[in-house]
Amino acid sequence: MESPFLERLSGLLEVRQITVHRFEFPYMATRSAGGSRRPAPRAEMLIEDYQLALADVRSEIGRSARLFAGGKSMGGRIACLAANRETAVAGVVVLGFPLVPPRKPGSSRADVIEGLLRPALIVQGTRDAFGGREAFGRLHLPPQVEMLWIEDGDHDLKPRKASGLTHDAALAIAADGIARFCSRGIS
């Protein structure tokens, strides 16, 4: 929740009039407090935590405000699963979807994306080890799912120096795309 990546991107979104509410999964809070370093619980176990966070935000912002679910990597995957269960979610924003876990090429989480019921924007680096352009090209994306590719970006959307694109510039491209996606339908 407090990673430099999320801090920077949240700041860029705030400048673009997108209010960001972050939360920490309980297992991560335990880790942060010096507790157990056990692996994350199965995704299905985290959906309820995410739904509770969405309910907290909804009570804070009111019923009339548009609410988007989102997250980075595993948090984005859980956001997709939770949004499918929440009618009050206008859409989903995912930063670096973990499509294919590294070192597990036979494993895919394509069903999460292909089963999305809400409009979604997936911001993905073209050389993301969890799934770049080639891996996503094999999917059957629903029409409401959009991809925003960060050229030469890794899982944190960071391009190599040789690309000529800085990490700050890549994050600005992501923030611009997210702001456009979240503002659609607002007059």
mmCIF file of C-alpha atoms in Angstrom:
data_model
loop_
_atom_site.group_PDB
_atom_site.id
_atom_site.type_symbol
_atom_site.label_atom_id
_atom_site.label_comp_id
_atom_site.label_asym_id
_atom_site.label_seq_id
_atom_site.Cartn_x
_atom_site.Cartn_y
_atom_site.Cartn_z
ATOM 1 C CA MET A 1 0.000 0.000 0.000
ATOM 2 C CA GLU A 2 2.872 2.355 0.733
ATOM 3 C CA SER A 3 5.268 1.182 -1.956
ATOM 4 C CA PRO A 4 7.113 3.931 -3.839
ATOM 5 C CA PHE A 5 5.289 2.828 -7.017
ATOM 6 C CA LEU A 6 1.823 3.283 -5.500
ATOM 7 C CA GLU A 7 2.828 6.501 -3.736
ATOM 8 C CA ARG A 8 4.001 8.028 -7.017
ATOM 9 C CA LEU A 9 1.054 6.868 -9.082
ATOM 10 C CA SER A 10 -1.473 7.916 -6.434
ATOM 11 C CA GLY A 11 0.056 11.402 -6.432
ATOM 12 C CA LEU A 12 -0.151 11.589 -10.215
ATOM 13 C CA LEU A 13 -3.801 10.543 -10.116
ATOM 14 C CA GLU A 14 -4.660 13.076 -7.406
ATOM 15 C CA VAL A 15 -3.236 15.833 -9.641
ATOM 16 C CA ARG A 16 -5.602 14.565 -12.357
ATOM 17 C CA GLN A 17 -8.614 14.871 -10.012
ATOM 18 C CA ILE A 18 -8.824 11.125 -9.290
ATOM 19 C CA THR A 19 -9.116 10.472 -5.558
ATOM 20 C CA VAL A 20 -7.282 7.330 -4.500
ATOM 21 C CA HIS A 21 -8.187 5.340 -1.402
ATOM 22 C CA ARG A 22 -5.611 2.690 -0.558
ATOM 23 C CA PHE A 23 -5.907 -0.177 1.883
ATOM 24 C CA GLU A 24 -3.703 -2.994 3.011
ATOM 25 C CA PHE A 25 -4.760 -6.625 3.000
ATOM 26 C CA PRO A 26 -4.661 -7.968 6.579
ATOM 27 C CA TYR A 27 -1.922 -10.490 5.764
ATOM 28 C CA MET A 28 0.254 -7.641 4.441
ATOM 29 C CA ALA A 29 -0.459 -5.540 7.533
ATOM 30 C CA THR A 30 0.795 -8.460 9.621
ATOM 31 C CA ARG A 31 3.963 -8.585 7.536
ATOM 32 C CA SER A 32 4.445 -4.815 7.847
ATOM 33 C CA ALA A 33 4.144 -5.062 11.625
ATOM 34 C CA GLY A 34 6.974 -7.614 11.716
ATOM 35 C CA GLY A 35 4.712 -10.642 11.795
ATOM 36 C CA SER A 36 4.647 -13.797 9.747
ATOM 37 C CA ARG A 37 6.208 -13.800 6.273
ATOM 38 C CA ARG A 38 3.959 -16.612 5.065
ATOM 39 C CA PRO A 39 2.802 -16.506 1.446
ATOM 40 C CA ALA A 40 -0.383 -14.668 0.567
ATOM 41 C CA PRO A 41 -3.629 -16.538 1.137
ATOM 42 C CA ARG A 42 -5.387 -17.918 -1.919
ATOM 43 C CA ALA A 43 -7.044 -15.222 -4.033
ATOM 44 C CA GLU A 44 -10.526 -16.402 -3.128
ATOM 45 C CA MET A 45 -9.769 -15.699 0.532
ATOM 46 C CA LEU A 46 -8.802 -12.086 -0.218
ATOM 47 C CA ILE A 47 -11.982 -11.133 -2.086
ATOM 48 C CA GLU A 48 -13.903 -10.579 1.153
ATOM 49 C CA ASP A 49 -11.158 -8.276 2.474
ATOM 50 C CA TYR A 50 -11.390 -6.277 -0.751
ATOM 51 C CA GLN A 51 -15.184 -6.098 -0.580
ATOM 52 C CA LEU A 52 -14.967 -4.752 2.978
ATOM 53 C CA ALA A 53 -12.522 -2.083 1.806
ATOM 54 C CA LEU A 54 -14.907 -1.131 -1.030
ATOM 55 C CA ALA A 55 -17.782 -0.857 1.486
ATOM 56 C CA ASP A 56 -15.647 1.420 3.700
ATOM 57 C CA VAL A 57 -14.830 3.686 0.759
ATOM 58 C CA ARG A 58 -18.457 3.713 -0.391
ATOM 59 C CA SER A 59 -19.585 4.824 3.084
ATOM 60 C CA GLU A 60 -16.973 7.595 2.994
ATOM 61 C CA ILE A 61 -17.701 8.935 -0.511
ATOM 62 C CA GLY A 62 -21.467 8.381 -0.618
ATOM 63 C CA ARG A 63 -23.749 6.512 -2.977
ATOM 64 C CA SER A 64 -23.678 9.012 -5.837
ATOM 65 C CA ALA A 65 -19.893 9.085 -6.366
ATOM 66 C CA ARG A 66 -18.461 6.782 -9.015
ATOM 67 C CA LEU A 67 -16.321 4.069 -7.478
ATOM 68 C CA PHE A 68 -13.607 2.184 -9.328
ATOM 69 C CA ALA A 69 -11.806 -0.842 -7.929
ATOM 70 C CA GLY A 70 -8.148 -1.189 -8.680
ATOM 71 C CA GLY A 71 -4.817 -2.562 -7.654
ATOM 72 C CA LYS A 72 -1.283 -3.470 -8.521
ATOM 73 C CA SER A 73 -0.451 -7.034 -9.531
ATOM 74 C CA MET A 74 -2.198 -9.438 -7.135
ATOM 75 C CA GLY A 75 -4.248 -6.541 -5.757
ATOM 76 C CA GLY A 76 -5.487 -5.866 -9.278
ATOM 77 C CA ARG A 77 -6.388 -9.494 -9.750
ATOM 78 C CA ILE A 78 -8.404 -9.418 -6.522
ATOM 79 C CA ALA A 79 -9.993 -6.116 -7.600
ATOM 80 C CA CYS A 80 -11.260 -7.849 -10.756
ATOM 81 C CA LEU A 81 -12.742 -10.723 -8.775
ATOM 82 C CA ALA A 82 -14.332 -8.423 -6.177
ATOM 83 C CA ALA A 83 -15.725 -6.033 -8.806
ATOM 84 C CA ASN A 84 -17.595 -8.892 -10.445
ATOM 85 C CA ARG A 85 -19.500 -9.288 -7.163
ATOM 86 C CA GLU A 86 -20.124 -5.577 -6.551
ATOM 87 C CA THR A 87 -22.824 -3.836 -8.560
ATOM 88 C CA ALA A 88 -21.764 -0.406 -7.232
ATOM 89 C CA VAL A 89 -18.340 -0.590 -8.934
ATOM 90 C CA ALA A 90 -18.176 1.471 -12.140
ATOM 91 C CA GLY A 91 -15.016 -0.195 -13.412
ATOM 92 C CA VAL A 92 -11.656 -1.717 -12.624
ATOM 93 C CA VAL A 93 -8.113 -0.423 -13.080
ATOM 94 C CA VAL A 94 -5.267 -2.935 -12.939
ATOM 95 C CA LEU A 95 -1.582 -2.064 -12.904
ATOM 96 C CA GLY A 96 0.558 -4.994 -13.996
ATOM 97 C CA PHE A 97 -1.895 -7.891 -14.099
ATOM 98 C CA PRO A 98 -0.143 -11.135 -13.040
ATOM 99 C CA LEU A 99 -1.343 -13.189 -16.009
ATOM 100 C CA VAL A 100 1.357 -15.868 -15.992
ATOM 101 C CA PRO A 101 3.469 -16.289 -12.865
ATOM 102 C CA PRO A 102 7.193 -16.370 -13.703
ATOM 103 C CA ARG A 103 8.639 -19.866 -13.457
ATOM 104 C CA LYS A 104 5.109 -21.304 -13.926
ATOM 105 C CA PRO A 105 4.550 -20.968 -17.678
ATOM 106 C CA GLY A 106 1.729 -23.533 -17.667
ATOM 107 C CA SER A 107 -0.281 -21.526 -15.170
ATOM 108 C CA SER A 108 -2.511 -18.701 -16.378
ATOM 109 C CA ARG A 109 -5.007 -16.370 -14.767
ATOM 110 C CA ALA A 110 -6.686 -15.576 -18.073
ATOM 111 C CA ASP A 111 -10.076 -16.623 -16.686
ATOM 112 C CA VAL A 112 -10.071 -13.606 -14.357
ATOM 113 C CA ILE A 113 -9.715 -11.157 -17.235
ATOM 114 C CA GLU A 114 -11.856 -13.061 -19.717
ATOM 115 C CA GLY A 115 -14.610 -13.253 -17.080
ATOM 116 C CA LEU A 116 -14.689 -9.549 -16.217
ATOM 117 C CA LEU A 117 -18.210 -8.152 -16.097
ATOM 118 C CA ARG A 118 -17.262 -4.488 -15.537
ATOM 119 C CA PRO A 119 -15.385 -2.058 -17.772
ATOM 120 C CA ALA A 120 -11.689 -2.466 -17.079
ATOM 121 C CA LEU A 121 -8.399 -0.841 -17.951
ATOM 122 C CA ILE A 122 -5.293 -2.980 -17.667
ATOM 123 C CA VAL A 123 -2.058 -1.003 -17.691
ATOM 124 C CA GLN A 124 0.712 -3.400 -18.625
ATOM 125 C CA GLY A 125 4.374 -3.155 -19.537
ATOM 126 C CA THR A 126 5.232 -4.740 -22.884
ATOM 127 C CA ARG A 127 8.052 -6.731 -21.262
ATOM 128 C CA ASP A 128 6.286 -7.570 -17.992
ATOM 129 C CA ALA A 129 7.571 -10.944 -16.755
ATOM 130 C CA PHE A 130 4.005 -11.739 -15.625
ATOM 131 C CA GLY A 131 2.642 -11.262 -19.135
ATOM 132 C CA GLY A 132 3.636 -8.947 -21.920
ATOM 133 C CA ARG A 133 2.069 -8.208 -25.276
ATOM 134 C CA GLU A 134 2.514 -11.762 -26.576
ATOM 135 C CA ALA A 135 0.857 -13.424 -23.560
ATOM 136 C CA PHE A 136 -2.093 -11.034 -23.624
ATOM 137 C CA GLY A 137 -2.392 -11.424 -27.389
ATOM 138 C CA ARG A 138 -3.543 -15.015 -26.847
ATOM 139 C CA LEU A 139 -6.507 -13.948 -24.688
ATOM 140 C CA HIS A 140 -10.093 -13.409 -25.695
ATOM 141 C CA LEU A 141 -10.650 -10.059 -24.030
ATOM 142 C CA PRO A 142 -14.256 -9.038 -23.461
ATOM 143 C CA PRO A 143 -15.165 -5.821 -25.330
ATOM 144 C CA GLN A 144 -15.294 -3.837 -22.074
ATOM 145 C CA VAL A 145 -11.644 -4.618 -21.252
ATOM 146 C CA GLU A 146 -9.032 -2.194 -22.565
ATOM 147 C CA MET A 147 -5.272 -2.500 -22.561
ATOM 148 C CA LEU A 148 -2.900 0.419 -22.085
ATOM 149 C CA TRP A 149 0.588 -0.707 -23.026
ATOM 150 C CA ILE A 150 3.634 0.966 -21.552
ATOM 151 C CA GLU A 151 6.343 0.472 -24.151
ATOM 152 C CA ASP A 152 9.349 -1.466 -22.767
ATOM 153 C CA GLY A 153 7.820 -1.399 -19.278
ATOM 154 C CA ASP A 154 8.392 -4.150 -16.737
ATOM 155 C CA HIS A 155 5.959 -5.271 -13.998
ATOM 156 C CA ASP A 156 6.362 -1.846 -12.345
ATOM 157 C CA LEU A 157 5.961 -0.172 -15.752
ATOM 158 C CA LYS A 158 9.629 0.796 -15.616
ATOM 159 C CA PRO A 159 11.301 0.949 -19.030
ATOM 160 C CA ARG A 160 14.991 0.355 -19.615
ATOM 161 C CA LYS A 161 17.160 3.453 -20.053
ATOM 162 C CA ALA A 162 17.922 2.458 -23.642
ATOM 163 C CA SER A 163 14.219 2.852 -24.499
ATOM 164 C CA GLY A 164 14.446 6.615 -24.077
ATOM 165 C CA LEU A 165 11.391 6.606 -21.798
ATOM 166 C CA THR A 166 11.848 7.381 -18.100
ATOM 167 C CA HIS A 167 9.914 5.695 -15.325
ATOM 168 C CA ASP A 168 8.335 9.060 -14.444
ATOM 169 C CA ALA A 169 7.171 9.481 -18.040
ATOM 170 C CA ALA A 170 5.782 5.947 -18.097
ATOM 171 C CA LEU A 171 3.841 6.567 -14.879
ATOM 172 C CA ALA A 172 2.495 9.839 -16.324
ATOM 173 C CA ILE A 173 1.248 7.930 -19.398
ATOM 174 C CA ALA A 174 -0.435 5.434 -17.072
ATOM 175 C CA ALA A 175 -2.017 8.209 -14.969
ATOM 176 C CA ASP A 176 -3.312 9.992 -18.089
ATOM 177 C CA GLY A 177 -4.871 6.754 -19.350
ATOM 178 C CA ILE A 178 -6.450 5.991 -15.990
ATOM 179 C CA ALA A 179 -7.879 9.522 -15.726
ATOM 180 C CA ARG A 180 -9.411 9.225 -19.214
ATOM 181 C CA PHE A 181 -10.867 5.798 -18.386
ATOM 182 C CA CYS A 182 -12.375 6.944 -15.076
ATOM 183 C CA SER A 183 -13.848 10.137 -16.517
ATOM 184 C CA ARG A 184 -15.777 8.519 -19.372
ATOM 185 C CA GLY A 185 -19.468 9.148 -19.186
ATOM 186 C CA ILE A 186 -19.099 12.234 -17.004
ATOM 187 C CA SER A 187 -20.444 15.379 -18.596
#
